[in-house]
Coordinates of C-alpha atoms in Angstrom, one line a residue:
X1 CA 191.3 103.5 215.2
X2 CA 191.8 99.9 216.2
X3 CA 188.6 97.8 215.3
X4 CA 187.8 93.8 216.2
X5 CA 187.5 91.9 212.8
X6 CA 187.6 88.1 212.8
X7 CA 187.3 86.2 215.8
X8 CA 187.9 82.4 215.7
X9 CA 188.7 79.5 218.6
X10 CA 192.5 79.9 218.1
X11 CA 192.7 83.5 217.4
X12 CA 191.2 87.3 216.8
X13 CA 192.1 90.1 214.5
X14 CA 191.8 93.8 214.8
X15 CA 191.9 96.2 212.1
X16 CA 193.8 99.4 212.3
X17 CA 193.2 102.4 210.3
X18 CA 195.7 105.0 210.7
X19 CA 196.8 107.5 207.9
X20 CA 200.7 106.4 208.9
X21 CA 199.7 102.8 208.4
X22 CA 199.7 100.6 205.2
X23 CA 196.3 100.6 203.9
X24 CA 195.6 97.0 205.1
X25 CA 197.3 96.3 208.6
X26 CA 196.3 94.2 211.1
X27 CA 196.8 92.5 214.5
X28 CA 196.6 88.8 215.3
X29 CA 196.0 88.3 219.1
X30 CA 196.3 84.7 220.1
X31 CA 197.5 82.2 223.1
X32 CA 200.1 81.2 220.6
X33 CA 202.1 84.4 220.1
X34 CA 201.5 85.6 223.4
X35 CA 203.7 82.0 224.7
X36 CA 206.6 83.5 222.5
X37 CA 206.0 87.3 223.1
X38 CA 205.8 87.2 226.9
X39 CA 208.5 84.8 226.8
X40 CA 211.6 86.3 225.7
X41 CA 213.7 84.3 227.5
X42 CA 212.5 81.2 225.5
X43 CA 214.9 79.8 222.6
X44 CA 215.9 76.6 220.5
X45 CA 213.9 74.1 219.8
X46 CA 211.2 75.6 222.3
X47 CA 210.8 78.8 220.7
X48 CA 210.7 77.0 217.1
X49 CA 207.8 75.0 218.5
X50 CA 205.9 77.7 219.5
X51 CA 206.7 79.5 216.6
X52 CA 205.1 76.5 214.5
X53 CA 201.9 77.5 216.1
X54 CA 201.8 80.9 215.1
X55 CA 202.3 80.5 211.6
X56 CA 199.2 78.9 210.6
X57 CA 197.5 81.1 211.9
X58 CA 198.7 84.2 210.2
X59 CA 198.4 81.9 207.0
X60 CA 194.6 81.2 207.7
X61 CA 193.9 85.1 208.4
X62 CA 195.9 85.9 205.9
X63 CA 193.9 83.6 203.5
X64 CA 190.3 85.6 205.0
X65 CA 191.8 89.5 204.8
X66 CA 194.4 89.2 201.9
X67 CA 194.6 85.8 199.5
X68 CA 191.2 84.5 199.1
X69 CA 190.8 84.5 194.9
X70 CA 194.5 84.2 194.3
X71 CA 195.7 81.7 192.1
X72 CA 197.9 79.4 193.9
X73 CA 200.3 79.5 191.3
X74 CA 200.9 83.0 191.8
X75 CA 201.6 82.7 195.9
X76 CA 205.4 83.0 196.8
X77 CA 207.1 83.2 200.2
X78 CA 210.2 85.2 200.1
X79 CA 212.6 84.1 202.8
X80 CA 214.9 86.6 204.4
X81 CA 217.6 84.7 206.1
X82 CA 218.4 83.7 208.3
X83 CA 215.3 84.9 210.1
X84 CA 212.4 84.6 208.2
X85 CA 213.5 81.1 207.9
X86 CA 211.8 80.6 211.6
X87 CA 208.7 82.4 210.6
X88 CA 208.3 79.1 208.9
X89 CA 205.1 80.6 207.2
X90 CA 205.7 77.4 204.1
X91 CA 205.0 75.2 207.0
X92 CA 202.2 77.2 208.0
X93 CA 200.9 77.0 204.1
X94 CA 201.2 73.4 204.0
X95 CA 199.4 72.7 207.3
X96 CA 196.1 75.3 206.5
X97 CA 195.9 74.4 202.3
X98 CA 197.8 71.0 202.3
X99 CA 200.0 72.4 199.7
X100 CA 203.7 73.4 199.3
X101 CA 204.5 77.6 198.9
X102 CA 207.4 77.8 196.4
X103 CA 210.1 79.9 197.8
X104 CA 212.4 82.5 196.9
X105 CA 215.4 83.0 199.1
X106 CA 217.1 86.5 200.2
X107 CA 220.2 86.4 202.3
X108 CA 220.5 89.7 204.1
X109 CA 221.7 91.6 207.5
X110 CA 221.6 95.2 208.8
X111 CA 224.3 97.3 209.5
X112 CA 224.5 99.8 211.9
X113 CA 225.5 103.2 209.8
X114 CA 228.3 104.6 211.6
X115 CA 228.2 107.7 213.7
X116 CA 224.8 107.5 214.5
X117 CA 222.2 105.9 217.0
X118 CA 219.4 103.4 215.8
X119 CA 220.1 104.2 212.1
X120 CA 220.7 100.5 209.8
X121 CA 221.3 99.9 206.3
X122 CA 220.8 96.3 205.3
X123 CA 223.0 93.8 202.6
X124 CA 222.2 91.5 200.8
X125 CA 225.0 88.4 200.1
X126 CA 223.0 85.6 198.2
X127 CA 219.5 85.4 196.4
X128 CA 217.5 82.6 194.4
X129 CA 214.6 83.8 193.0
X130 CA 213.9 81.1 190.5
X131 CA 210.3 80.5 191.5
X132 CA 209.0 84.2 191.5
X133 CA 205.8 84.0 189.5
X134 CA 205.3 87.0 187.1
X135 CA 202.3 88.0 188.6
X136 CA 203.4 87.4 192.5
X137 CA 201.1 87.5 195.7
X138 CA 204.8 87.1 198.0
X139 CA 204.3 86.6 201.6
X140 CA 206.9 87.3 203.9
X141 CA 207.3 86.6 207.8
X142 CA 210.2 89.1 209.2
X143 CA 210.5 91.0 212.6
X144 CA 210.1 94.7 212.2
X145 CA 212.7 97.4 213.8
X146 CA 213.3 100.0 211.6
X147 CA 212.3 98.5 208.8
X148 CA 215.7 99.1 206.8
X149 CA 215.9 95.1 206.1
X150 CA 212.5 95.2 204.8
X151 CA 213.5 98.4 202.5
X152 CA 216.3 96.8 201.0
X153 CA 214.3 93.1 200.7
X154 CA 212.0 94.5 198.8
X155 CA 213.9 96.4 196.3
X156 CA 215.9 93.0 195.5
X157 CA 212.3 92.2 195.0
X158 CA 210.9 94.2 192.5
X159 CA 214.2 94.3 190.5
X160 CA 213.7 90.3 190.2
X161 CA 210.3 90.6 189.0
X162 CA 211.4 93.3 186.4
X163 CA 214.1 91.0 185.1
X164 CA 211.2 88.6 184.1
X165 CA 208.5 91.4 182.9
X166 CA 206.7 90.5 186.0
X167 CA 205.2 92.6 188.9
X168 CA 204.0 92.2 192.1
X169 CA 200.4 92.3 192.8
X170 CA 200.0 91.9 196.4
X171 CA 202.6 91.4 199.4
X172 CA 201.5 90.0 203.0
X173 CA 203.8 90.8 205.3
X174 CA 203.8 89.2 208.8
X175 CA 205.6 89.9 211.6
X176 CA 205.6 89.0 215.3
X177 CA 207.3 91.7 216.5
X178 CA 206.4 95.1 214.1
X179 CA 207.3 98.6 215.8
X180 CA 205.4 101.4 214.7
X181 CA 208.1 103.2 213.3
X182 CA 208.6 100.1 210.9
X183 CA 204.8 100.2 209.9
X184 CA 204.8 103.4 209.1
X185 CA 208.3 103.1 206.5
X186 CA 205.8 99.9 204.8
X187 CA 203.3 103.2 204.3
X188 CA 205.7 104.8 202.5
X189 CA 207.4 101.5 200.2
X190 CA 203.2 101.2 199.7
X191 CA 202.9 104.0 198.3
X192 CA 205.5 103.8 196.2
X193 CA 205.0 100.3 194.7
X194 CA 201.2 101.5 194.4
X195 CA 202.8 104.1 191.7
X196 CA 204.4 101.8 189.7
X197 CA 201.9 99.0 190.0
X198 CA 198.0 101.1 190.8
X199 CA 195.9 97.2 191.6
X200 CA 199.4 96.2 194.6
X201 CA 198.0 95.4 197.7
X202 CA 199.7 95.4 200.9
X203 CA 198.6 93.7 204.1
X204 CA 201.0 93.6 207.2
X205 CA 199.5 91.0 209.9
X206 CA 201.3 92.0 213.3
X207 CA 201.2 90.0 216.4
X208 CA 199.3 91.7 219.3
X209 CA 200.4 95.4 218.7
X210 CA 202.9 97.4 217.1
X211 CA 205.4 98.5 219.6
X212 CA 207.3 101.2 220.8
X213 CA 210.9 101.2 218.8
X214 CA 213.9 102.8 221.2
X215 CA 216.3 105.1 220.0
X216 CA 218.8 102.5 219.2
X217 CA 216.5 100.8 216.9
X218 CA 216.8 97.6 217.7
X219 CA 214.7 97.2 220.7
X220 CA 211.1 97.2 221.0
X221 CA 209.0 97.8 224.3
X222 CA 205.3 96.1 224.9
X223 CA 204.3 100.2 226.7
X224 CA 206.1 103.3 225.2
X225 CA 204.4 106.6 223.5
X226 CA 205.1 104.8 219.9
X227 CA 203.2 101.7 220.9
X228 CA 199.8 101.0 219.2
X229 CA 197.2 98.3 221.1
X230 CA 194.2 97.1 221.1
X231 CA 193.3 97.5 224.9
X232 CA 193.1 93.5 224.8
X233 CA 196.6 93.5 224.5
X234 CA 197.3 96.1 226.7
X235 CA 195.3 94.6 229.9
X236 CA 197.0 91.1 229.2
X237 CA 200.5 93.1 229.4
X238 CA 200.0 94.9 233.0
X239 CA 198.4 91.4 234.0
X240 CA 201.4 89.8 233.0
X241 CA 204.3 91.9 233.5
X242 CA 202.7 94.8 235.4
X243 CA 203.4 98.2 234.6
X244 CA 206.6 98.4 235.5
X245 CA 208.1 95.4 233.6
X246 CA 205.8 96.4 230.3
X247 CA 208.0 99.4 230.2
X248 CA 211.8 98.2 230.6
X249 CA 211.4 94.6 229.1
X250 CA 214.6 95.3 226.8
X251 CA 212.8 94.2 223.7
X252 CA 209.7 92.1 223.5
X253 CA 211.8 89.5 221.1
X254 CA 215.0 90.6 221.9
X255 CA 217.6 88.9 218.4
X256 CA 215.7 86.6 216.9
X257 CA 217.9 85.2 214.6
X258 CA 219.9 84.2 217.3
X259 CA 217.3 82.9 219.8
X260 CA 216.5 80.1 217.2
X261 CA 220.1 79.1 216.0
X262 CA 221.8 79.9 218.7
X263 CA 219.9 80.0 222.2
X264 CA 222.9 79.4 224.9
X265 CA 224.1 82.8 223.2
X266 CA 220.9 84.1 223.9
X267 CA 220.4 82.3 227.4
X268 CA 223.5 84.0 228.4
X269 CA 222.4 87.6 226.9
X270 CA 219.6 87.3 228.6
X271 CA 220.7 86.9 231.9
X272 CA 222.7 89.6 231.8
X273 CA 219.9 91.8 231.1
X274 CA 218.2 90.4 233.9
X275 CA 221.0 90.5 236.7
X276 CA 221.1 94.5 235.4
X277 CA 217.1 94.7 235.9
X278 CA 217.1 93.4 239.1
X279 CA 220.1 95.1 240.3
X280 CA 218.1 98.3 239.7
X281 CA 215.3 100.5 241.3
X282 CA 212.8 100.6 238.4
X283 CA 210.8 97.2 238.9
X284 CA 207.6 96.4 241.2
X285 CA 206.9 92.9 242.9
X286 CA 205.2 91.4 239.6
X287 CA 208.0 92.2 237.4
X288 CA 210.5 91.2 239.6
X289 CA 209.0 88.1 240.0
X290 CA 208.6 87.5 236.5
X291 CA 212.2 88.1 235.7
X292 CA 213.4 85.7 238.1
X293 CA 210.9 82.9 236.8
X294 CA 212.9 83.4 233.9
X295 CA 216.1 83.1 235.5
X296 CA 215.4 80.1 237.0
X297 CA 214.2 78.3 233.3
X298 CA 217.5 79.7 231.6
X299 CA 219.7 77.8 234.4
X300 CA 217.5 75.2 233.6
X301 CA 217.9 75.2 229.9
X302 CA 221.9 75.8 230.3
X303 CA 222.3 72.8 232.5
X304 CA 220.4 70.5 230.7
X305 CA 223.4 71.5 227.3
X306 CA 225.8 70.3 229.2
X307 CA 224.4 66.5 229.0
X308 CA 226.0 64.5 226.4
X309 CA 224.0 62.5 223.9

């Protein structure tokens, strides 16, 4: 059941409760992720603008749902790079409480496991976790696939706060692109951090809905049999991208990692996608249209890299 909860100026927030689901999970709707969401062809410094936007506001409804009566020195963000480090949920932090969120720091990447289709394991490579408080509140802003980067981030996680005699009381995940698939795996690392540790509290904060994940686990779709939406979300879709469109968009985020640090990569990824949409029979007038709007910014963008300084 998807439920309205808060609604404010800047945003609104829907509560879902689903026996798959963590206990606590959310949606944020708001103008601000909707400029990134229905935007995929967006990157650089564009994209990191927008994305400075959004984080505040997950901050401030994270603050009403999830970390009101916390002790600020308790409150951690835990930075999976290179990702998470354009969540930039610190900045968010600083801008709604005028303070600075101490950080921990996970460097860590999925890898496909051979021999099969949409099945990751993820690595880790570096770690600081100098300023995890022993009794944490971490929050984490991460885009959701299959969830193995979050499995693996997490047991890095706890074995850092054993090290110290610590434990984790609550975790706030947020995410702007969460499939449902990936919500349901947090249900299970829930439940089992709720064994060792009976008073943990999760909350995962999702941007507009939690979308369909295709088989090769990487891309997620805005209107699949897996998506879950409020019907907000899913009238501003068809209105946008039309039926069509909200179906094939390849992912609603496509890599994010490499839309902020490198967009001509993703420019040029992108229009590749599009010259193969286009070329096909499966779009209507509004999508079509849509995908050449964003042809025509990408050329744009592209040209405007080849200036000098």
């Amino acid at each position: 059941m998807i439920s309205p909860d808060i609604s404010k100026e800047d945003y609104s927030v829907y509560r879902m409760e689903e026996s798959g689901l963590p206990s606590n999970t959310y949606l944020l709707s708001s103008d601000a992720s909707r400029s990134i969401l229905y935007n995929p062809h967006v990157a650089g410094v564009e994209l990191q603008t927008r994305m400075e936007k959004v984080s505040p506001l997950f901050i401030d409804a994270a603050t009403e749902k999830a970390l009101k009566g916390t002790r600020i020195d308790n409150m951690v963000e835990f930075v999976l790079l290179a990702g998470g480090l354009y969540y930039f949920m610190a900045r968010g932090f600083r801008e709604r409480h005028g303070l600075a969120l101490p950080q921990c720091f996970l460097g860590i990447k999925r890898q496909r496991v051979e021999g099969t289709e949409g099945k990751f394991k993820a690595v880790s490579t570096y770690e600081n976790f100098e300023s995890l408080p022993r009794n944490a509140s971490v929050i984490i802003g991460d885009t959701i696939a299959t969830g193995a980067t979050m499995v693996r981030a997490l047991g890095e996680l706890e074995r850092a706060s054993s090290e110290i005699r610590g434990k984790i009381d609550k975790l706030v995940i947020c995410s702007l692109a969460c499939s449902s698939d990936g919500a349901k795996l947090l249900k299970s690392l829930e439940d089992r951090m709720k064994r060792a540790n009976p008073d943990f509290r999760m909350y995962l904060f999702a941007a507009e809905q939690l979308f369909h994940l295709m088989p090769d686990g990487t891309d997620m779709r805005f209107l699949g049999e897996k998506s879950m939406v409020p019907e907000q979300s899913r009238e501003h879709t068809l209105e946008r991208y039309g039926p069509a469109l909200g179906k094939k968009m390849k992912c609603a985020v496509f890599d994010w990692g490499t839309r902020c640090k490198n967009p001509k990569k993703h420019y040029n990824e992108f229009l590749e996608f599009a010259e193969e949409i286009l070329d096909g029979p499966e779009l209507d007038e509004k999508g079509k249209s849509e995908i050449r709007r964003m042809q025509k910014e990408i050329n744009e963008k592209l040209q405007s890299l080849e200036k000098t300084l």
